[in-house]
mmCIF file of N, CA and C in Angstrom:
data_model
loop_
_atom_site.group_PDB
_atom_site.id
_atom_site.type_symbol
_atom_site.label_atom_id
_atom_site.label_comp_id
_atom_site.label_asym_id
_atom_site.label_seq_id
_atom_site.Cartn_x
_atom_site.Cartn_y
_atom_site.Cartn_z
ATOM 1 N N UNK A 1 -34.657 -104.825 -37.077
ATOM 2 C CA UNK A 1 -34.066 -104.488 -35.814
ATOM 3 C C UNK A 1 -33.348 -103.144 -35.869
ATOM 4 N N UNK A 2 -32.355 -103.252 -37.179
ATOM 5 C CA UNK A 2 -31.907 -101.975 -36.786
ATOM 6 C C UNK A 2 -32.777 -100.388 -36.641
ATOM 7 N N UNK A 3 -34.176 -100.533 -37.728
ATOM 8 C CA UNK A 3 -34.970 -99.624 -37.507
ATOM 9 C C UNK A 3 -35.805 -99.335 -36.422
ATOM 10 N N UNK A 4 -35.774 -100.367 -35.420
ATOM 11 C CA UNK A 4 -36.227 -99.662 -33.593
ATOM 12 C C UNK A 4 -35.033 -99.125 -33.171
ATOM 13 N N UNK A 5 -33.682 -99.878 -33.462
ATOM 14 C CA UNK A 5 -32.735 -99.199 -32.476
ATOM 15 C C UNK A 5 -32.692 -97.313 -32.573
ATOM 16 N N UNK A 6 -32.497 -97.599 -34.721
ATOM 17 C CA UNK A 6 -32.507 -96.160 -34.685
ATOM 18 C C UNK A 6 -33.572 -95.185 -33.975
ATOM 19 N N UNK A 7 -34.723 -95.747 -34.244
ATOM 20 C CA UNK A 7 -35.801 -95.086 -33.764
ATOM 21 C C UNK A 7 -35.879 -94.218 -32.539
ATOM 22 N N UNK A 8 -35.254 -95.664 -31.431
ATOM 23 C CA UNK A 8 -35.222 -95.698 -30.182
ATOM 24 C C UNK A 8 -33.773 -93.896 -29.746
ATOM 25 N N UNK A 9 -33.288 -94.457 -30.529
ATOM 26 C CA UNK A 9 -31.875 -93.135 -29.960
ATOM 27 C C UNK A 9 -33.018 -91.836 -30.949
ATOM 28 N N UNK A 10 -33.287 -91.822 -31.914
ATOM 29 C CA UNK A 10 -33.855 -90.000 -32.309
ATOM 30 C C UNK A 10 -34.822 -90.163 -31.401
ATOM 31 N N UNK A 11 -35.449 -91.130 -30.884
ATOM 32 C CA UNK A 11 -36.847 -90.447 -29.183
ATOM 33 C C UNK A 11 -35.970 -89.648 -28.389
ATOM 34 N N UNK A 12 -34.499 -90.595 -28.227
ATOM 35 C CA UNK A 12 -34.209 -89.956 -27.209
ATOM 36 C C UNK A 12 -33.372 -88.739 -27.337
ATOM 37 N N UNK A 13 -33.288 -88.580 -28.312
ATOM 38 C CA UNK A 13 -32.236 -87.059 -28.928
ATOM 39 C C UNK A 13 -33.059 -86.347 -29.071
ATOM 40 N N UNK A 14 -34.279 -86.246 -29.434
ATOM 41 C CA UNK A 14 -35.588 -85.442 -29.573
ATOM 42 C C UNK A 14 -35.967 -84.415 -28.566
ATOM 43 N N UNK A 15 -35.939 -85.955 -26.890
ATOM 44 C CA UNK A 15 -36.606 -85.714 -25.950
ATOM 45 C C UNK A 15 -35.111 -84.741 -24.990
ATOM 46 N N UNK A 16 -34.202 -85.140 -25.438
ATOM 47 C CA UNK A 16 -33.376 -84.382 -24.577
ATOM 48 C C UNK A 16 -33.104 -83.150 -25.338
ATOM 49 N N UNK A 17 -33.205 -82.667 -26.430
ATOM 50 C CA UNK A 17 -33.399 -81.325 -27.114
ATOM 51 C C UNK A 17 -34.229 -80.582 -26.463
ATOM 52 N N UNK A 18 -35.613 -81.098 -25.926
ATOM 53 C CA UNK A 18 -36.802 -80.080 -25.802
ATOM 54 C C UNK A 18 -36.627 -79.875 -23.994
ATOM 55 N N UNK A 19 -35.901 -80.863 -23.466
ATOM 56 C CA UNK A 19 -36.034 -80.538 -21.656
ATOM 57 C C UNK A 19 -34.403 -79.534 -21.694
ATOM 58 N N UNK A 20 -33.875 -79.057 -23.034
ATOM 59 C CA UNK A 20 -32.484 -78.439 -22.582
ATOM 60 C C UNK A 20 -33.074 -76.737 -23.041
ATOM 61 N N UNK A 21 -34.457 -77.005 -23.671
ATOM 62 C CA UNK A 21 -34.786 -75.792 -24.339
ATOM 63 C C UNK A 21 -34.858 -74.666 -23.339
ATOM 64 N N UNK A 22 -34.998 -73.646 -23.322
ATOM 65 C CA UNK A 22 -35.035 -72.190 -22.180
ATOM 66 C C UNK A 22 -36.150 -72.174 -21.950
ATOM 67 N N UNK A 23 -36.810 -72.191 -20.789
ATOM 68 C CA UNK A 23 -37.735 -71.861 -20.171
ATOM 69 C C UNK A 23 -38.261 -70.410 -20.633
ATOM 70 N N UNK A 24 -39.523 -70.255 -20.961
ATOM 71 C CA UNK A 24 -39.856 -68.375 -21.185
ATOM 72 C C UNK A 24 -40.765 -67.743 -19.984
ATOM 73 N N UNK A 25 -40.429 -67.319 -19.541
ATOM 74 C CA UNK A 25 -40.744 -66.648 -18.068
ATOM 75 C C UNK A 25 -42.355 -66.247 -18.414
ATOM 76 N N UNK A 26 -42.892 -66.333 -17.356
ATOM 77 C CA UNK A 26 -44.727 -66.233 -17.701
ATOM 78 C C UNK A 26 -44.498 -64.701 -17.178
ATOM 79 N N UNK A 27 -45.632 -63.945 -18.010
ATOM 80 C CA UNK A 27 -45.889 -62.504 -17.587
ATOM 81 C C UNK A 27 -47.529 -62.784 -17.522
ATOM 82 N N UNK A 28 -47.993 -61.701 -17.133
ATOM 83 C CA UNK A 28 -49.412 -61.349 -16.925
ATOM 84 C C UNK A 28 -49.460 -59.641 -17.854
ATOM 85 N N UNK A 29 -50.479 -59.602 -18.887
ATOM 86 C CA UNK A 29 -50.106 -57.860 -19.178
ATOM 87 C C UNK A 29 -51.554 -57.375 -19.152
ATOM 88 N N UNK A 30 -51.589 -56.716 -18.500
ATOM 89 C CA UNK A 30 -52.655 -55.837 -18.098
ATOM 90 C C UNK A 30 -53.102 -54.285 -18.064
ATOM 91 N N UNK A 31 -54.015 -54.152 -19.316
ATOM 92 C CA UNK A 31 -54.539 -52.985 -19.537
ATOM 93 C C UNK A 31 -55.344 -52.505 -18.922
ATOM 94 N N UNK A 32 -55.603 -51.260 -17.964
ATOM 95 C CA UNK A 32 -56.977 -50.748 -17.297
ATOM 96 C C UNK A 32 -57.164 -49.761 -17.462
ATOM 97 N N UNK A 33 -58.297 -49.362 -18.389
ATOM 98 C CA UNK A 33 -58.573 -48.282 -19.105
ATOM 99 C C UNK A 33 -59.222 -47.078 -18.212
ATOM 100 N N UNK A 34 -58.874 -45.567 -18.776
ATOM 101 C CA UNK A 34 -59.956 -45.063 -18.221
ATOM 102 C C UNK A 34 -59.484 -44.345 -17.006
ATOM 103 N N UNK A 35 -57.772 -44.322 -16.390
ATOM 104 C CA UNK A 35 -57.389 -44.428 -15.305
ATOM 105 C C UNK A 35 -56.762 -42.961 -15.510
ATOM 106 N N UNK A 36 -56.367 -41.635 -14.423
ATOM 107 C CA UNK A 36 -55.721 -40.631 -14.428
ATOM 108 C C UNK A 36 -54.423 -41.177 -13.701
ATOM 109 N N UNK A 37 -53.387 -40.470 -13.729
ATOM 110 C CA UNK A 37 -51.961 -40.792 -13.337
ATOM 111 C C UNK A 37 -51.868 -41.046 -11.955
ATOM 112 N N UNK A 38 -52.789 -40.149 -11.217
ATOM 113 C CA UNK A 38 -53.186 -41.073 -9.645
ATOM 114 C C UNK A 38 -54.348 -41.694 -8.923
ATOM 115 N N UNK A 39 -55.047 -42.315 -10.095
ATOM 116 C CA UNK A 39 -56.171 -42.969 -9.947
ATOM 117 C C UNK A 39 -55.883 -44.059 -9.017
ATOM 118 N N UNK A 40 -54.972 -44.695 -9.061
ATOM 119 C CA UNK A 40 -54.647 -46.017 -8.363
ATOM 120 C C UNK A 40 -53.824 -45.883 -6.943
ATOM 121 N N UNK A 41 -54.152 -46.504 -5.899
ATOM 122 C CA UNK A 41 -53.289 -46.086 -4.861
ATOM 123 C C UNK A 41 -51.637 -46.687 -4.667
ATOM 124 N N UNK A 42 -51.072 -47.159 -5.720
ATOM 125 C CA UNK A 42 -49.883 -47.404 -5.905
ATOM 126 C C UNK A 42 -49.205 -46.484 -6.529
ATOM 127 N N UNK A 43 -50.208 -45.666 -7.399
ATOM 128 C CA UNK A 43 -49.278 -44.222 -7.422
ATOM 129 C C UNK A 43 -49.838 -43.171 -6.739
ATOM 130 N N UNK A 44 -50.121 -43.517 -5.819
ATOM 131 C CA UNK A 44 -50.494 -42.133 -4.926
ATOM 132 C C UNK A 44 -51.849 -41.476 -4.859
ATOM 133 N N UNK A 45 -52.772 -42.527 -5.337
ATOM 134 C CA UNK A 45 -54.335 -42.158 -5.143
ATOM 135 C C UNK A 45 -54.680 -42.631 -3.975
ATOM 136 N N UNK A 46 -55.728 -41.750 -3.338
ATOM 137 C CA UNK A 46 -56.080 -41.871 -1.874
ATOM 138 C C UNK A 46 -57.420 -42.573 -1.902
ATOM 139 N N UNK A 47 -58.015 -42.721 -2.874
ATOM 140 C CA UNK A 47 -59.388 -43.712 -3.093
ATOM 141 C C UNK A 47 -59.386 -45.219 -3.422
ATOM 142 N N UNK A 48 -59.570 -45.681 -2.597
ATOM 143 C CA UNK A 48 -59.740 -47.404 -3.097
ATOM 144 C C UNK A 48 -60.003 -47.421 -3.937
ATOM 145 N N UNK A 49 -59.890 -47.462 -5.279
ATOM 146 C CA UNK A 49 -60.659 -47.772 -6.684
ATOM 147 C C UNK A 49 -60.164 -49.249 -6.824
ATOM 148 N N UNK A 50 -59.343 -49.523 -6.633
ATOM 149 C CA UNK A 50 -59.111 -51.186 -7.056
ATOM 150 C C UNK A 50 -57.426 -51.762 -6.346
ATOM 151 N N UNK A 51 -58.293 -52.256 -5.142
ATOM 152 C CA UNK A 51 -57.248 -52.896 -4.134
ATOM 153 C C UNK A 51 -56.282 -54.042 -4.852
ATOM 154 N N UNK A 52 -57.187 -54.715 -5.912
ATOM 155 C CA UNK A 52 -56.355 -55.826 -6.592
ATOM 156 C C UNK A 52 -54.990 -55.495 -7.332
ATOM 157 N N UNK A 53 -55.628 -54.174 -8.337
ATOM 158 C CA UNK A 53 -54.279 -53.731 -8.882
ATOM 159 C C UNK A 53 -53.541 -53.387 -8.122
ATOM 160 N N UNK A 54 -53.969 -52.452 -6.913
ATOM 161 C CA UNK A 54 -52.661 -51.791 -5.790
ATOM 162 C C UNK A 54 -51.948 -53.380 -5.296
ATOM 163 N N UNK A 55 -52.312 -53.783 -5.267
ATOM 164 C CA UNK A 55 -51.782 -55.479 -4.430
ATOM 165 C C UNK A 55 -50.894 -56.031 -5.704
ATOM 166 N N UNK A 56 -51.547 -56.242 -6.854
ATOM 167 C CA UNK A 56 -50.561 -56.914 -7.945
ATOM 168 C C UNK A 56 -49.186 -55.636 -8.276
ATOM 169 N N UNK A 57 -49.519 -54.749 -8.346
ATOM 170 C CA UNK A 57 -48.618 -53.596 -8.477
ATOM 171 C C UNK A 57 -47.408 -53.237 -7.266
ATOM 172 N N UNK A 58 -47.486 -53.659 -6.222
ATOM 173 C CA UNK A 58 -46.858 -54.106 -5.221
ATOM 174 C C UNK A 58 -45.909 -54.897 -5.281
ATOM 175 N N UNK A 59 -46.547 -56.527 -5.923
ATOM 176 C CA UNK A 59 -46.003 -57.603 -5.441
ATOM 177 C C UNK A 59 -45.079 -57.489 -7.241
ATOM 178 N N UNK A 60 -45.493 -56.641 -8.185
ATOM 179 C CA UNK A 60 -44.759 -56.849 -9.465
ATOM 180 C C UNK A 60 -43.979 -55.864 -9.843
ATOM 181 N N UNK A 61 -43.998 -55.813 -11.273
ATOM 182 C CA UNK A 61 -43.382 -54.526 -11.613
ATOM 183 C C UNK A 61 -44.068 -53.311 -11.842
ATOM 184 N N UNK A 62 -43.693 -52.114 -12.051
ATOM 185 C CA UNK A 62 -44.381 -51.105 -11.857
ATOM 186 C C UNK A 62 -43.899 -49.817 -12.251
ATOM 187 N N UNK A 63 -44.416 -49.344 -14.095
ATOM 188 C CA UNK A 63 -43.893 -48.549 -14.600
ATOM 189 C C UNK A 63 -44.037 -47.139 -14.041
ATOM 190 N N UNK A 64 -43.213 -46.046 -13.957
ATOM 191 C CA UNK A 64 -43.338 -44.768 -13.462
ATOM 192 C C UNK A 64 -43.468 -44.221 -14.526
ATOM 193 N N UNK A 65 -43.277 -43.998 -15.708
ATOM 194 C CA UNK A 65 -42.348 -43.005 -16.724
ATOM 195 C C UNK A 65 -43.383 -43.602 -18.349
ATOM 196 N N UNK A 66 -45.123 -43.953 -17.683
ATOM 197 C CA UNK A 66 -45.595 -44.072 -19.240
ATOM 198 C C UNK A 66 -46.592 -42.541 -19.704
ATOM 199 N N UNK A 67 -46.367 -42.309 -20.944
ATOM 200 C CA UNK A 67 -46.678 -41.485 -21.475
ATOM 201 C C UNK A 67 -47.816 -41.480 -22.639
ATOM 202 N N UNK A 68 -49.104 -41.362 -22.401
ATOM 203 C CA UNK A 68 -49.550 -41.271 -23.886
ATOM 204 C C UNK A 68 -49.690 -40.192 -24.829
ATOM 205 N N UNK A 69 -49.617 -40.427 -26.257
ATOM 206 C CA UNK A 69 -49.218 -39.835 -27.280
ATOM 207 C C UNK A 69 -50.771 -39.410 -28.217
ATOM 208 N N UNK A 70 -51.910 -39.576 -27.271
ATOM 209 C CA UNK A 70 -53.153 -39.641 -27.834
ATOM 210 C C UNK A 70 -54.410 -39.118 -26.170
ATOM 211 N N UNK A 71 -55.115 -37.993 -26.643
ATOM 212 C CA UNK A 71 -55.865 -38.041 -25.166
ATOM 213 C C UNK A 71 -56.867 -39.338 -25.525
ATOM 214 N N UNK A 72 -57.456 -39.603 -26.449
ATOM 215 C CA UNK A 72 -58.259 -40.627 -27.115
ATOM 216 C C UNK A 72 -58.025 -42.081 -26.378
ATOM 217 N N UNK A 73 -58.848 -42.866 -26.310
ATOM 218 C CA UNK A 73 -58.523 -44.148 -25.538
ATOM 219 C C UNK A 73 -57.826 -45.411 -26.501
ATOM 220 N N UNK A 74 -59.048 -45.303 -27.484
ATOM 221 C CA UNK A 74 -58.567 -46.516 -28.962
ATOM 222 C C UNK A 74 -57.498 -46.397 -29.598
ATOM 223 N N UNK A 75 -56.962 -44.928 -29.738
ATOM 224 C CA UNK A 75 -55.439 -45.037 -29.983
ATOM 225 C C UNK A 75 -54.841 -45.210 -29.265
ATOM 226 N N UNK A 76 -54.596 -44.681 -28.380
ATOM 227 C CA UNK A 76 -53.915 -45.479 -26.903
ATOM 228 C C UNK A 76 -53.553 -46.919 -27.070
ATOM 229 N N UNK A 77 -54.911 -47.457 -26.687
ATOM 230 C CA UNK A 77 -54.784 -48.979 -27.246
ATOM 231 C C UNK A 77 -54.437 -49.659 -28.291
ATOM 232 N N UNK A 78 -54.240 -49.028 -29.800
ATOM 233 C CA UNK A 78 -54.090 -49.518 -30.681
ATOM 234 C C UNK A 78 -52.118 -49.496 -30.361
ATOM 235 N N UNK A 79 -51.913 -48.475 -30.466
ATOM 236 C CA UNK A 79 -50.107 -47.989 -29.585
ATOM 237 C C UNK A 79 -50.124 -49.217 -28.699
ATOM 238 N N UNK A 80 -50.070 -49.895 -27.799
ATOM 239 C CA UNK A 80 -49.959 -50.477 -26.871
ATOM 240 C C UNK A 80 -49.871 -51.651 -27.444
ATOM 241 N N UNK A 81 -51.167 -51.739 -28.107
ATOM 242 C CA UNK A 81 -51.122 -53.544 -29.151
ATOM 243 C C UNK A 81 -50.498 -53.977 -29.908
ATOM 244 N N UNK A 82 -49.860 -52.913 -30.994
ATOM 245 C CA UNK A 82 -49.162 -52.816 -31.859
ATOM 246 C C UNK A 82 -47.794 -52.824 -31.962
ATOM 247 N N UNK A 83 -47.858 -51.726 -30.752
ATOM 248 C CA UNK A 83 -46.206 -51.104 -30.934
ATOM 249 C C UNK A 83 -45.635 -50.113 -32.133
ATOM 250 N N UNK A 84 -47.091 -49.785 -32.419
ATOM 251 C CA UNK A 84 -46.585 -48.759 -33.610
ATOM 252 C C UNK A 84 -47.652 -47.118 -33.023
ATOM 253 N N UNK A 85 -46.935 -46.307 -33.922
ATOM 254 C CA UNK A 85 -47.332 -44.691 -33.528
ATOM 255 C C UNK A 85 -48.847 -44.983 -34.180
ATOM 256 N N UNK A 86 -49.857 -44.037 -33.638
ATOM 257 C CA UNK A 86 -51.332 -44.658 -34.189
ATOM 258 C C UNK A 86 -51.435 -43.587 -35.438
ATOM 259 N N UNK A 87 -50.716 -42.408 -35.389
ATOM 260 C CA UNK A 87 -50.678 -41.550 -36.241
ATOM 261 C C UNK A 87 -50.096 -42.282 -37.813
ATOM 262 N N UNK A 88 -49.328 -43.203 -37.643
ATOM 263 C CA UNK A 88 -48.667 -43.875 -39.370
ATOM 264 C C UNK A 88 -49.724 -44.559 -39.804
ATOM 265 N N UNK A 89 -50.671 -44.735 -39.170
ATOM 266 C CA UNK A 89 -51.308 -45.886 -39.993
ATOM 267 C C UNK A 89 -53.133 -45.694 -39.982
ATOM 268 N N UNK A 90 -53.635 -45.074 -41.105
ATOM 269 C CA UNK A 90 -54.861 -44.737 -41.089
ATOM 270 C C UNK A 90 -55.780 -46.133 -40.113
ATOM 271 N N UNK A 91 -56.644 -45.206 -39.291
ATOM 272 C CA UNK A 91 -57.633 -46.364 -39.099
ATOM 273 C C UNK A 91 -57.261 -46.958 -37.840
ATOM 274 N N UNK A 92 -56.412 -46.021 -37.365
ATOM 275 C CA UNK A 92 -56.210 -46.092 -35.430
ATOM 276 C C UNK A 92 -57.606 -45.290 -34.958
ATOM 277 N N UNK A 93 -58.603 -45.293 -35.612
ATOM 278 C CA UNK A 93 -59.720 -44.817 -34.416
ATOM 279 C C UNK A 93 -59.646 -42.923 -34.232
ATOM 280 N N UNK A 94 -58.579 -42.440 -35.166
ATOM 281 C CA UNK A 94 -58.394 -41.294 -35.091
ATOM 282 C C UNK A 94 -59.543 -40.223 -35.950
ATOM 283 N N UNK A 95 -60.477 -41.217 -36.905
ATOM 284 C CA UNK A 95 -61.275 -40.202 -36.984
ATOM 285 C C UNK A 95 -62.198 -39.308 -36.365
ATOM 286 N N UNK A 96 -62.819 -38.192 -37.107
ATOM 287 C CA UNK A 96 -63.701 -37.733 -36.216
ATOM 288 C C UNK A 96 -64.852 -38.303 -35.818
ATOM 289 N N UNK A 97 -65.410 -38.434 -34.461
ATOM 290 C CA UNK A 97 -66.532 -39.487 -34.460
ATOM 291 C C UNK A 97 -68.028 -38.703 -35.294
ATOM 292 N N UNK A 98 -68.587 -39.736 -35.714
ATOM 293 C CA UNK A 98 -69.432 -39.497 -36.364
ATOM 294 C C UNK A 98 -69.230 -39.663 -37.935
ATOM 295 N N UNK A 99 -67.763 -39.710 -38.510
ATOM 296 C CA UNK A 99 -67.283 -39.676 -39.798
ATOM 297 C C UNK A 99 -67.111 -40.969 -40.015
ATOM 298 N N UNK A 100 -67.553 -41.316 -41.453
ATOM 299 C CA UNK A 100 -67.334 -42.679 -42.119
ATOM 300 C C UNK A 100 -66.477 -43.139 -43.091
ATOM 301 N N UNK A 101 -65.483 -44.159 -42.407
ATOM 302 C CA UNK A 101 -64.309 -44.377 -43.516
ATOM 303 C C UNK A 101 -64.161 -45.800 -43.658
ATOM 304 N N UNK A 102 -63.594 -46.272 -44.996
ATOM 305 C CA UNK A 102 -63.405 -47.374 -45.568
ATOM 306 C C UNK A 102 -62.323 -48.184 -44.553
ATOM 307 N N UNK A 103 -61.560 -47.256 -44.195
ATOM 308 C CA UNK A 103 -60.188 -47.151 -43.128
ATOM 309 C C UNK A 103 -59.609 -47.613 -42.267
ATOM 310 N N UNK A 104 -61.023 -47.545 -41.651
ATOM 311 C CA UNK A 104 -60.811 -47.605 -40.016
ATOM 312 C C UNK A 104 -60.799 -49.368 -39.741
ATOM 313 N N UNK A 105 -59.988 -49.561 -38.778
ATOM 314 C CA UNK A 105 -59.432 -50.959 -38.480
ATOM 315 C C UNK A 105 -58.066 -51.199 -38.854
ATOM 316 N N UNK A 106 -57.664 -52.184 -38.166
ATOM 317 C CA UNK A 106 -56.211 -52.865 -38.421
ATOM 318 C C UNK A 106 -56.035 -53.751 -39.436
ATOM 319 N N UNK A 107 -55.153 -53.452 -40.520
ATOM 320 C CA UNK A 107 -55.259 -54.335 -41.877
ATOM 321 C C UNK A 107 -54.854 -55.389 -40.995
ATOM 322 N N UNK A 108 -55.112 -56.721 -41.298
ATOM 323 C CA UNK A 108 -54.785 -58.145 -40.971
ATOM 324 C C UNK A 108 -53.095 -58.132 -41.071
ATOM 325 N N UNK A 109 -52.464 -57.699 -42.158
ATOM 326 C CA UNK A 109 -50.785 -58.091 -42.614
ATOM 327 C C UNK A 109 -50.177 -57.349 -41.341
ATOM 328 N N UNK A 110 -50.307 -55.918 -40.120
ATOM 329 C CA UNK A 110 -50.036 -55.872 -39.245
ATOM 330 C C UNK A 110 -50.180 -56.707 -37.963
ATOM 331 N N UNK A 111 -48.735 -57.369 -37.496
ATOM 332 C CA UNK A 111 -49.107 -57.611 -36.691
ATOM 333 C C UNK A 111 -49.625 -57.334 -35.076
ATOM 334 N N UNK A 112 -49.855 -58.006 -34.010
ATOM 335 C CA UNK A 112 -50.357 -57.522 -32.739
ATOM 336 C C UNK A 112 -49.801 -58.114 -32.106
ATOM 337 N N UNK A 113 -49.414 -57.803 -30.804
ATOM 338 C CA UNK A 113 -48.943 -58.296 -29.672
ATOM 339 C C UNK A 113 -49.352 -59.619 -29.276
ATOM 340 N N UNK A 114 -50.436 -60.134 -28.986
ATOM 341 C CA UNK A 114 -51.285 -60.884 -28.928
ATOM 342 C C UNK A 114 -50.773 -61.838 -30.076
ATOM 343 N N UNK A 115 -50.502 -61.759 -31.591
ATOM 344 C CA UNK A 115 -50.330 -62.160 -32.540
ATOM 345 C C UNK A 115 -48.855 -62.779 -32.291
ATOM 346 N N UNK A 116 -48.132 -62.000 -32.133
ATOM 347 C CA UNK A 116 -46.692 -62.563 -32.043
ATOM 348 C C UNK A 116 -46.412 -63.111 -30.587
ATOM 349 N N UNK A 117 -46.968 -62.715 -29.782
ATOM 350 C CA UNK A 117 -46.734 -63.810 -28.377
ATOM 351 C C UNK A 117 -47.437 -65.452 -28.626
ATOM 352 N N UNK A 118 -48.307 -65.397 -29.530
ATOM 353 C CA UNK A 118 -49.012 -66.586 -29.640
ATOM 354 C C UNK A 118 -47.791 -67.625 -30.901
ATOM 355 N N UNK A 119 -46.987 -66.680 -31.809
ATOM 356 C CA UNK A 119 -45.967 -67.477 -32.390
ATOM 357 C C UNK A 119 -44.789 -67.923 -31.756
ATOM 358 N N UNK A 120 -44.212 -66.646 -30.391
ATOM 359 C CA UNK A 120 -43.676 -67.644 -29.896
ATOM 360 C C UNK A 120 -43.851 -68.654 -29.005
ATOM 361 N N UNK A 121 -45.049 -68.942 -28.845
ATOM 362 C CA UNK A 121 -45.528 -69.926 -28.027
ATOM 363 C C UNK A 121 -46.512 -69.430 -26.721
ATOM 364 N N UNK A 122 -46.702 -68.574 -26.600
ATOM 365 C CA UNK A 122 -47.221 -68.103 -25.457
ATOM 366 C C UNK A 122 -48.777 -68.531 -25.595
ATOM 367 N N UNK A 123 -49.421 -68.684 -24.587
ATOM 368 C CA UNK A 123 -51.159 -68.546 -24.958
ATOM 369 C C UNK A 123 -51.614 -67.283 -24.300
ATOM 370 N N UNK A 124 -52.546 -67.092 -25.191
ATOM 371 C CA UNK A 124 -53.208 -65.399 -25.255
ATOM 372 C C UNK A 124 -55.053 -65.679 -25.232
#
């Protein structure tokens, strides 16, 4: 007997731990490649190219002030995924195309955005 009672109170110390836990606010993150600074009509492009983003960009948030550090696209992206400069770390895509290196790619022991949103719980 006494081992249901106990039982019975850690369910319920368990269950009231996890409904007191913090809620983590859902984001959406969205990369669209390929774009000039007024490609989109939320910053001031006069061509429909994509009503969806002007509409989500509206109704969300909406950076003014991003800068890339690469004219290249894959570093771009690798910066973005990472959170690291693409220049520290051989194998951001910075070679010359056509050149062959042992290099190129993201060692596994770095992590990714994607990587650490999925530890704290997020699905990706």
């Amino acid at each position: 007997m006494r081992g249901i009672a106990a039982s019975s109170i850690l369910r319920d110390t368990v269950s009231t731990r996890s409904e007191d836990a913090p809620v983590q606010p859902n984001f959406i993150y969205i990369v669209a490649d390929d774009l000039g600074a007024h490609d989109l009509g939320c910053y001031g492009g006069e061509a429909d190219v994509s009503p969806q983003l002007d509409r989500l960009a509206c109704e969300g948030l909406r950076f003014t002030r991003a800068y890339s550090n690469s004219p290249v696209c894959s570093p771009a992206r690798f910066a973005l995924i990472t959170g690291r400069w693409q220049y520290r770390l051989r194998g951001a895509a910075e070679e010359p195309l056509g050149r062959r290196s042992a290099v190129l790619g993201l060692p596994p022991e770095h992590p990714t955005l994607p990587s650490l949103l999925r530890a704290a719980g997020y699905d990706t």
